[in-house]
CSV table of C-alpha atoms in Angstrom, one decimal:
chain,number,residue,atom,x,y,z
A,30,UNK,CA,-19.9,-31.0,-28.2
A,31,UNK,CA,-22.6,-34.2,-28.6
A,32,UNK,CA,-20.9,-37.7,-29.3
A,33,UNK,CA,-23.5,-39.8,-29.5
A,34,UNK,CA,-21.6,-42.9,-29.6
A,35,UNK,CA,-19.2,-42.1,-26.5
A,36,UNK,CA,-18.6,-45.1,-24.8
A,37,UNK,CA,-16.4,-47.2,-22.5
A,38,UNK,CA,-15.5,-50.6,-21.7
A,39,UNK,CA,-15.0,-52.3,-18.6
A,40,UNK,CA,-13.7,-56.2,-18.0
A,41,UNK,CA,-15.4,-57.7,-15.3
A,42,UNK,CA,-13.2,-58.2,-12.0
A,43,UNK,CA,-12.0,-61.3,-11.1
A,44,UNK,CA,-11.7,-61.1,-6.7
A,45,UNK,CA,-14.3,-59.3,-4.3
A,46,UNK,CA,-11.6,-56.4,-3.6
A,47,UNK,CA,-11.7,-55.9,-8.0
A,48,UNK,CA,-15.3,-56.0,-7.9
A,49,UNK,CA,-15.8,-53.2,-5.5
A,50,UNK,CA,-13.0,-51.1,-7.5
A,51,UNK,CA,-14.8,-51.5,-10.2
A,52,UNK,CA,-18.1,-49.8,-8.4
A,53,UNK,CA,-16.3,-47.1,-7.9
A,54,UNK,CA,-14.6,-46.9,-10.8
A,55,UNK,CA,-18.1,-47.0,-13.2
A,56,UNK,CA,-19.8,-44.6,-10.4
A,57,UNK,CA,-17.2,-41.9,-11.1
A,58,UNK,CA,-17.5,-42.4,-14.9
A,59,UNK,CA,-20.8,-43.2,-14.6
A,60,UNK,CA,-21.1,-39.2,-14.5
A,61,UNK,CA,-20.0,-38.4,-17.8
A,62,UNK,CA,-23.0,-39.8,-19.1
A,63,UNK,CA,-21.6,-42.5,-21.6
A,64,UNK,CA,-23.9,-43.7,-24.0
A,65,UNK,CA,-22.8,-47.6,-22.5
A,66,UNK,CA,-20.4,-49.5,-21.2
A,67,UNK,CA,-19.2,-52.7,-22.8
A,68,UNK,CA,-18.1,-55.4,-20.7
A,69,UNK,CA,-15.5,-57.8,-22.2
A,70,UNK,CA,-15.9,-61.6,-22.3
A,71,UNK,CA,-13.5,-64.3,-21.7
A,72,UNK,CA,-11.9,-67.1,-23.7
A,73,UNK,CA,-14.1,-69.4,-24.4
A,74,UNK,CA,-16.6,-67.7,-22.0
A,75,UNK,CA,-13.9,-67.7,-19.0
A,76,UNK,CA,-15.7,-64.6,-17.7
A,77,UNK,CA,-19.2,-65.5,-18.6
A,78,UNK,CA,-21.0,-65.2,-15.5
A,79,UNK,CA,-18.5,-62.1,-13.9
A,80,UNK,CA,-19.5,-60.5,-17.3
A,81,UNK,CA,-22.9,-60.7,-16.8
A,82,UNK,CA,-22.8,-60.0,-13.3
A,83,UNK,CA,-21.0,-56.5,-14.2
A,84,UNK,CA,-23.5,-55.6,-16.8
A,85,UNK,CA,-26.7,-56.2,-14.5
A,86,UNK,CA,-24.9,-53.9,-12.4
A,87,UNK,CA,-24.6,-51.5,-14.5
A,88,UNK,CA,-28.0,-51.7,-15.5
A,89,UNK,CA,-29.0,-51.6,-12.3
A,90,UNK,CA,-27.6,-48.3,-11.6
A,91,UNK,CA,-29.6,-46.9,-14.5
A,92,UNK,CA,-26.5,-47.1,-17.5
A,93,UNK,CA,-26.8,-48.9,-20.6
A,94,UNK,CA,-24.4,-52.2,-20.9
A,95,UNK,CA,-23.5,-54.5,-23.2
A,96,UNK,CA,-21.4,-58.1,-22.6
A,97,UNK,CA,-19.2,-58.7,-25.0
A,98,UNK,CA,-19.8,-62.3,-26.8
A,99,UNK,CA,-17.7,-64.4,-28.2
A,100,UNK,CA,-18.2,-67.5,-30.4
A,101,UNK,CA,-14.7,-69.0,-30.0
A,102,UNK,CA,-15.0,-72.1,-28.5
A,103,UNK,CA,-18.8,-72.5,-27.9
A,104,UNK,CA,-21.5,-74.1,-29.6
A,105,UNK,CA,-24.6,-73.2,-31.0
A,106,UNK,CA,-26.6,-74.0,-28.0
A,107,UNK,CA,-24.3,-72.4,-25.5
A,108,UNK,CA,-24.6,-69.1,-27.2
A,109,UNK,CA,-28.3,-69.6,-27.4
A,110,UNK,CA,-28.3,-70.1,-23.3
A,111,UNK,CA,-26.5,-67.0,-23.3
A,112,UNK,CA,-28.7,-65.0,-25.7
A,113,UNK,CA,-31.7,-66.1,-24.1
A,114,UNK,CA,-30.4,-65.3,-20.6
A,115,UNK,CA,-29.6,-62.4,-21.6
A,116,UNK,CA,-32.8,-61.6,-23.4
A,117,UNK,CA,-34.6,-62.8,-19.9
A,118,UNK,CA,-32.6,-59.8,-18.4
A,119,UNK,CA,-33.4,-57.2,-20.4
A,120,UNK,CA,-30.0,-56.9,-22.2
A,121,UNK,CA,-30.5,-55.1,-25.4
A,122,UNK,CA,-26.8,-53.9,-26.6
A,123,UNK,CA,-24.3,-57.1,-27.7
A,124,UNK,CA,-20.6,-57.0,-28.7
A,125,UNK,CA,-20.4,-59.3,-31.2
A,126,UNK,CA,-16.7,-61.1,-31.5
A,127,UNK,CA,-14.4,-64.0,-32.9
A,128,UNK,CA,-12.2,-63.8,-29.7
A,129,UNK,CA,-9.5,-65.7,-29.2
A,130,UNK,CA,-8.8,-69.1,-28.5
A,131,UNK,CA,-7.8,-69.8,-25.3
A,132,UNK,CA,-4.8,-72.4,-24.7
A,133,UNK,CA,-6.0,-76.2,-24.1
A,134,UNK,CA,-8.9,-75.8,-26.6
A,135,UNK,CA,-8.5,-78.3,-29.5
A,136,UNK,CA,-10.9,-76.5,-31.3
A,137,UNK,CA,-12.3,-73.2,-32.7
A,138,UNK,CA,-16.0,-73.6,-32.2
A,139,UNK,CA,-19.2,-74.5,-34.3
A,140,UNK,CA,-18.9,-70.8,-35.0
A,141,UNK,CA,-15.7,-70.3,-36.6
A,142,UNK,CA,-16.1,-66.6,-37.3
A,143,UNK,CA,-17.7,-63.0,-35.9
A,144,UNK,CA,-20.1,-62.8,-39.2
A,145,UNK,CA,-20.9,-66.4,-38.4
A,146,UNK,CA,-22.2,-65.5,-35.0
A,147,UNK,CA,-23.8,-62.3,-35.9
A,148,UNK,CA,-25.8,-64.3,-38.2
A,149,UNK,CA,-26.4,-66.6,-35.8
A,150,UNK,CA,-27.6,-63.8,-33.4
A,151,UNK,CA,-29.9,-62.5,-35.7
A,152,UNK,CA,-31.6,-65.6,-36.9
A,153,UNK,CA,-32.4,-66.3,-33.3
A,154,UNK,CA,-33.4,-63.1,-32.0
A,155,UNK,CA,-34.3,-61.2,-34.9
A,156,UNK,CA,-34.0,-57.5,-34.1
A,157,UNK,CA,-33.6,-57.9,-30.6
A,158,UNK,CA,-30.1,-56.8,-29.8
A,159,UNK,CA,-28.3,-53.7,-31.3
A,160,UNK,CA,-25.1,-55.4,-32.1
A,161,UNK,CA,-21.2,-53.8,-32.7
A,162,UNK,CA,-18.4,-55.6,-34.2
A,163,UNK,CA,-14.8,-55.0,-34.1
A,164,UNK,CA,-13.0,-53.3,-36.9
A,165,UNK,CA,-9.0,-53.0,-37.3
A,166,UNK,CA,-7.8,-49.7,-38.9
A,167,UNK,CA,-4.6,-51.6,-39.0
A,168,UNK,CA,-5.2,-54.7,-39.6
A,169,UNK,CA,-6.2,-57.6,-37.6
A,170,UNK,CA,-3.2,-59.3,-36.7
A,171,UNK,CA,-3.9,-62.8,-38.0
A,172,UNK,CA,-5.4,-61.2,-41.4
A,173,UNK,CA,-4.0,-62.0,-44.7
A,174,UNK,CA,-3.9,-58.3,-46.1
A,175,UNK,CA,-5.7,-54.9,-45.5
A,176,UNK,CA,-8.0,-56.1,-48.4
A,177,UNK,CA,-8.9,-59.3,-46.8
A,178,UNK,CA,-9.6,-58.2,-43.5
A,179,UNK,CA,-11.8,-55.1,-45.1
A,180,UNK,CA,-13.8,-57.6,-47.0
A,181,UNK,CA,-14.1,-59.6,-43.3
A,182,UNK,CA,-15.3,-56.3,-41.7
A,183,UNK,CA,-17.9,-55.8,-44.4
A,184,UNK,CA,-19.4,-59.3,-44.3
A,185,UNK,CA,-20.1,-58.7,-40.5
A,186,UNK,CA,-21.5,-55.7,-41.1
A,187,UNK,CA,-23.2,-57.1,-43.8
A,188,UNK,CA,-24.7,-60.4,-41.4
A,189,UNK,CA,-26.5,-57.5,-39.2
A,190,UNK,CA,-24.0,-55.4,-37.3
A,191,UNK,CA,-25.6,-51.9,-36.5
A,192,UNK,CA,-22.2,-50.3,-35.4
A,193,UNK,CA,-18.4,-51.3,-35.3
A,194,UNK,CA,-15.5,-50.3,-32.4
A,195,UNK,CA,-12.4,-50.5,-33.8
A,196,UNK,CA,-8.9,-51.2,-32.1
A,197,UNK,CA,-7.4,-48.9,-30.6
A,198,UNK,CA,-4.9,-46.8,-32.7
A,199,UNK,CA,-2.3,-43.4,-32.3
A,200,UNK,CA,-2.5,-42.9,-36.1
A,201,UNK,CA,-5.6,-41.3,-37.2
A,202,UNK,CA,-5.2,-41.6,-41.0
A,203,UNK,CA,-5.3,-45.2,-40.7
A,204,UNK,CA,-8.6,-44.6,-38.5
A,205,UNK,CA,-10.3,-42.2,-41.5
A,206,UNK,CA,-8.4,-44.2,-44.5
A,207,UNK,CA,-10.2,-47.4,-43.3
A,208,UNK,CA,-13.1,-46.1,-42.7
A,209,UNK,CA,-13.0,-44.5,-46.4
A,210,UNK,CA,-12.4,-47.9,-47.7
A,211,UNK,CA,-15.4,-49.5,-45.6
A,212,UNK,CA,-17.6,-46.6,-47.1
A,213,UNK,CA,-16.2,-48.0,-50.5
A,214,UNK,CA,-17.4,-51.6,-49.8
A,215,UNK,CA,-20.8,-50.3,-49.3
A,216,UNK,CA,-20.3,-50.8,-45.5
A,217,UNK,CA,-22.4,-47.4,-43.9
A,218,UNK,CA,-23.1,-47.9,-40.1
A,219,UNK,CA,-21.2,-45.8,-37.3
A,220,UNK,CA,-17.5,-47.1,-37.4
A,221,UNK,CA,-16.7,-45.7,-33.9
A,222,UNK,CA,-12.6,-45.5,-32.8
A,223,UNK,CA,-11.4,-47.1,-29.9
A,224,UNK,CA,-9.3,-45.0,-27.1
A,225,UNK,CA,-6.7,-46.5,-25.1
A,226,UNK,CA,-5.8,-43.5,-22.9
A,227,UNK,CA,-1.9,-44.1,-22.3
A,228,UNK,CA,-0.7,-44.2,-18.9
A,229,UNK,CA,2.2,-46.9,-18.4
A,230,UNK,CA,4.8,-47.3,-21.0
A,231,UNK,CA,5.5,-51.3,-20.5
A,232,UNK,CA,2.0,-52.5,-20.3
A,233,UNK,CA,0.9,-50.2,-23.6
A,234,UNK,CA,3.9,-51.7,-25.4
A,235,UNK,CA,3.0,-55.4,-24.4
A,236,UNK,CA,-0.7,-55.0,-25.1
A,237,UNK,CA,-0.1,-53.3,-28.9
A,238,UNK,CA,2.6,-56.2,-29.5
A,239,UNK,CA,0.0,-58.5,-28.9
A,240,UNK,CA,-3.0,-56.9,-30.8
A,241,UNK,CA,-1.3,-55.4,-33.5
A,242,UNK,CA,-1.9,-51.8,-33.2
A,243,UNK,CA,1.2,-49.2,-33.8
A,244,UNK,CA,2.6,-47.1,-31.0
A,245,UNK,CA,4.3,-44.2,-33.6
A,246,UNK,CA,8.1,-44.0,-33.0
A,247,UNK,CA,8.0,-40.9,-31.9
A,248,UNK,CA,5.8,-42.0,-29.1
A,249,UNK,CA,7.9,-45.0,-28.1
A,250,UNK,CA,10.7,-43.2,-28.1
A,251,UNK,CA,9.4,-40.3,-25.9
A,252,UNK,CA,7.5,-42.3,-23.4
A,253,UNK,CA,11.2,-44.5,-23.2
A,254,UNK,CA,13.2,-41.3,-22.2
A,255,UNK,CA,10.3,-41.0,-19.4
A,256,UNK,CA,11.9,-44.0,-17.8
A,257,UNK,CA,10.0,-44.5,-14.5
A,258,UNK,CA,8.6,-40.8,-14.1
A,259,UNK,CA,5.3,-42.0,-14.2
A,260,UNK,CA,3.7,-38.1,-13.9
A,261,UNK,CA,5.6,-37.2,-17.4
A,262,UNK,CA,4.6,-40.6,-19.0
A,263,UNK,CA,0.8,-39.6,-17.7
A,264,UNK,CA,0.9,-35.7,-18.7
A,265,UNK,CA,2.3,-36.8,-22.2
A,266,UNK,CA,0.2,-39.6,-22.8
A,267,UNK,CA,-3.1,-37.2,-22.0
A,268,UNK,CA,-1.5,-34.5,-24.4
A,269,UNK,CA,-1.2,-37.2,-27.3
A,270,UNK,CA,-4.6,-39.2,-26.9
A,271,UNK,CA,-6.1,-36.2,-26.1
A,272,UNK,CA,-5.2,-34.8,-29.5
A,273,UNK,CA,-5.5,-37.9,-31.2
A,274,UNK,CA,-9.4,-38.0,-30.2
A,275,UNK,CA,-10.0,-34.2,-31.1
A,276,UNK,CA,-9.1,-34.5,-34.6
A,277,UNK,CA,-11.2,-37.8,-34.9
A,278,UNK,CA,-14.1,-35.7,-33.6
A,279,UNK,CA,-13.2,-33.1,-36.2
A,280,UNK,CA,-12.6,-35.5,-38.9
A,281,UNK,CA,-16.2,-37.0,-38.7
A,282,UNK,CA,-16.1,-39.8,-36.0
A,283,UNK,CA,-19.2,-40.6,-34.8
A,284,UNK,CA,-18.4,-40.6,-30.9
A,285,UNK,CA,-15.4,-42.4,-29.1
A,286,UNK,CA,-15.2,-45.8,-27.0
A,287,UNK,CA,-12.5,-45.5,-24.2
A,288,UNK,CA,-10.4,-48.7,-23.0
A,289,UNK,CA,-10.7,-47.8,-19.5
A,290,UNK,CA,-8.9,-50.8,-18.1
A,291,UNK,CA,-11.1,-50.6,-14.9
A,292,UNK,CA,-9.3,-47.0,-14.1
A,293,UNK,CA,-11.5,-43.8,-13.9
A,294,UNK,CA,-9.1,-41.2,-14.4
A,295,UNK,CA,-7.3,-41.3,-17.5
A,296,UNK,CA,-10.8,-41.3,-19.3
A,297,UNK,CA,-12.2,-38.4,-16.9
A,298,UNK,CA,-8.9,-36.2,-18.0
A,299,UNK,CA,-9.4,-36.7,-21.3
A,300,UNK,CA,-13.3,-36.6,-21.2
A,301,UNK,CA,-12.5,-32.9,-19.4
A,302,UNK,CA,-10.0,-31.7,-21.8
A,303,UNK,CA,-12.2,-32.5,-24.8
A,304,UNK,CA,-15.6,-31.2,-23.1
A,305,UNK,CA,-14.0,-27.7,-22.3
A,306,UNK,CA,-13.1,-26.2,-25.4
């Protein structure tokens, strides 16, 4: 089975002790042979030099990266220092995000939105970068309706995205029903789903309240009447996103992009499972 587009994303470690787990982390994934890693970017470029530190070393150990950028918060000439530094490193892959505002800041940026900077990317580096967006098979959270946030999706495509990761979801029709929708807009570049292998019950919830995404009831209610057996919570979790990918696969997705929260074995499990059949 080829996915072309199989990927995952790391955030870049914050003490010495996180930086060597991380080493070993992307050495053991490092041998499924992902297409990249991603590397995620701070507020307001909080993370902007650990992010760039984490992709050169990636790159050094002979793996495709790509930082994450966000335009929240900056200006136009601190994106171009970034572009151009990372240009002067060789960096050809960007993600290309809004991102949120971090507290304190008064305001949003001189680039208000992601088709905003994507423009902005292209107009100062051309073709340089192969650039993904983010797309929200249910909806971004701060988004009007599904049809509003659909027509934001397409005008970053539209601005010069080349591919889109989408937010993680347990529900594939909303993964292919987008998607059908996007096609509909005239929008035809990979829309690859994002995988957030599940693993602990509390921190899945709190992250999906935040972001928006759906945990199905059934699942909620499952992984609940786990309590603190974190073995069942892991084997079930593996059963359900390991299903959950295989019918994207068969449904026409063009690869996967796992949320690997800096851990190596959930990803490796489900990486396995779906490689042996």
């Amino acid at each position: 089975m080829e996915t072309p587009n199989f990927s995952i994303e790391f955030f870049p470690p914050k003490t010495p002790e996180g930086v060597e787990k991380l080493r070993v982390v992307r050495q053991k994934l490092g041998e499924l042979q992902p297409k990249y890693f991603s590397v995620t970017f701070g507020a307001g470029g909080s993370t902007q030099q650990g992010t760039l530190d984490t992709v050169l070393e990636i790159m050094g150990a002979g793996h495709q990266a790509a930082p994450h950028l966000s335009c929240v918060g900056g200006t136009r000439a601190s994106i171009r220092a970034i572009l151009a530094n990372y240009k002067a490193h060789g960096i050809k892959r960007l993600v290309a995000l809004r991102g949120d505002l971090p507290s304190g800041y008064g305001g949003a940026g001189e680039l208000r939105y992601a088709n905003e900077l994507v423009e902005f990317i292209r107009a100062e580096t051309g073709d340089w970068f192969h650039i993904e967006v983010a797309a929200y098979p249910e909806m971004h959270p701060q988004a009007k309706s599904p049809q509003d946030d659909l027509q934001n999706f397409a005008r970053k495509v539209k601005a010069g995205a080349n591919a889109a990761i989408t937010q993680y979801f347990y529900n594939a029709d909303a993964y292919f029903h987008f998607v059908d929708n996007a096609r509909k807009l005239g929008v035809d570049v990979p829309i690859v789903p994002g995988v957030m292998p599940i693993t602990n019950h509390m921190q899945l919830a709190r992250f999906s309240d935040m972001c928006g995404a759906e945990i199905p009831r059934w699942v909620r209610l499952k992984l609940a009447s786990f309590g603190d057996d974190s073995a069942s919570i892991k084997a079930f979790g593996l059963d359900v996103v390991t299903e959950l990918c295989e019918r994207l696969l068969a449904g026409g997705a063009p690869g996967l992009h796992f949320y690997s929260m800096n851990q190596a074995a959930p990803t490796t499990a489900i990486w396995q499972r779906l490689t042996a059949k």
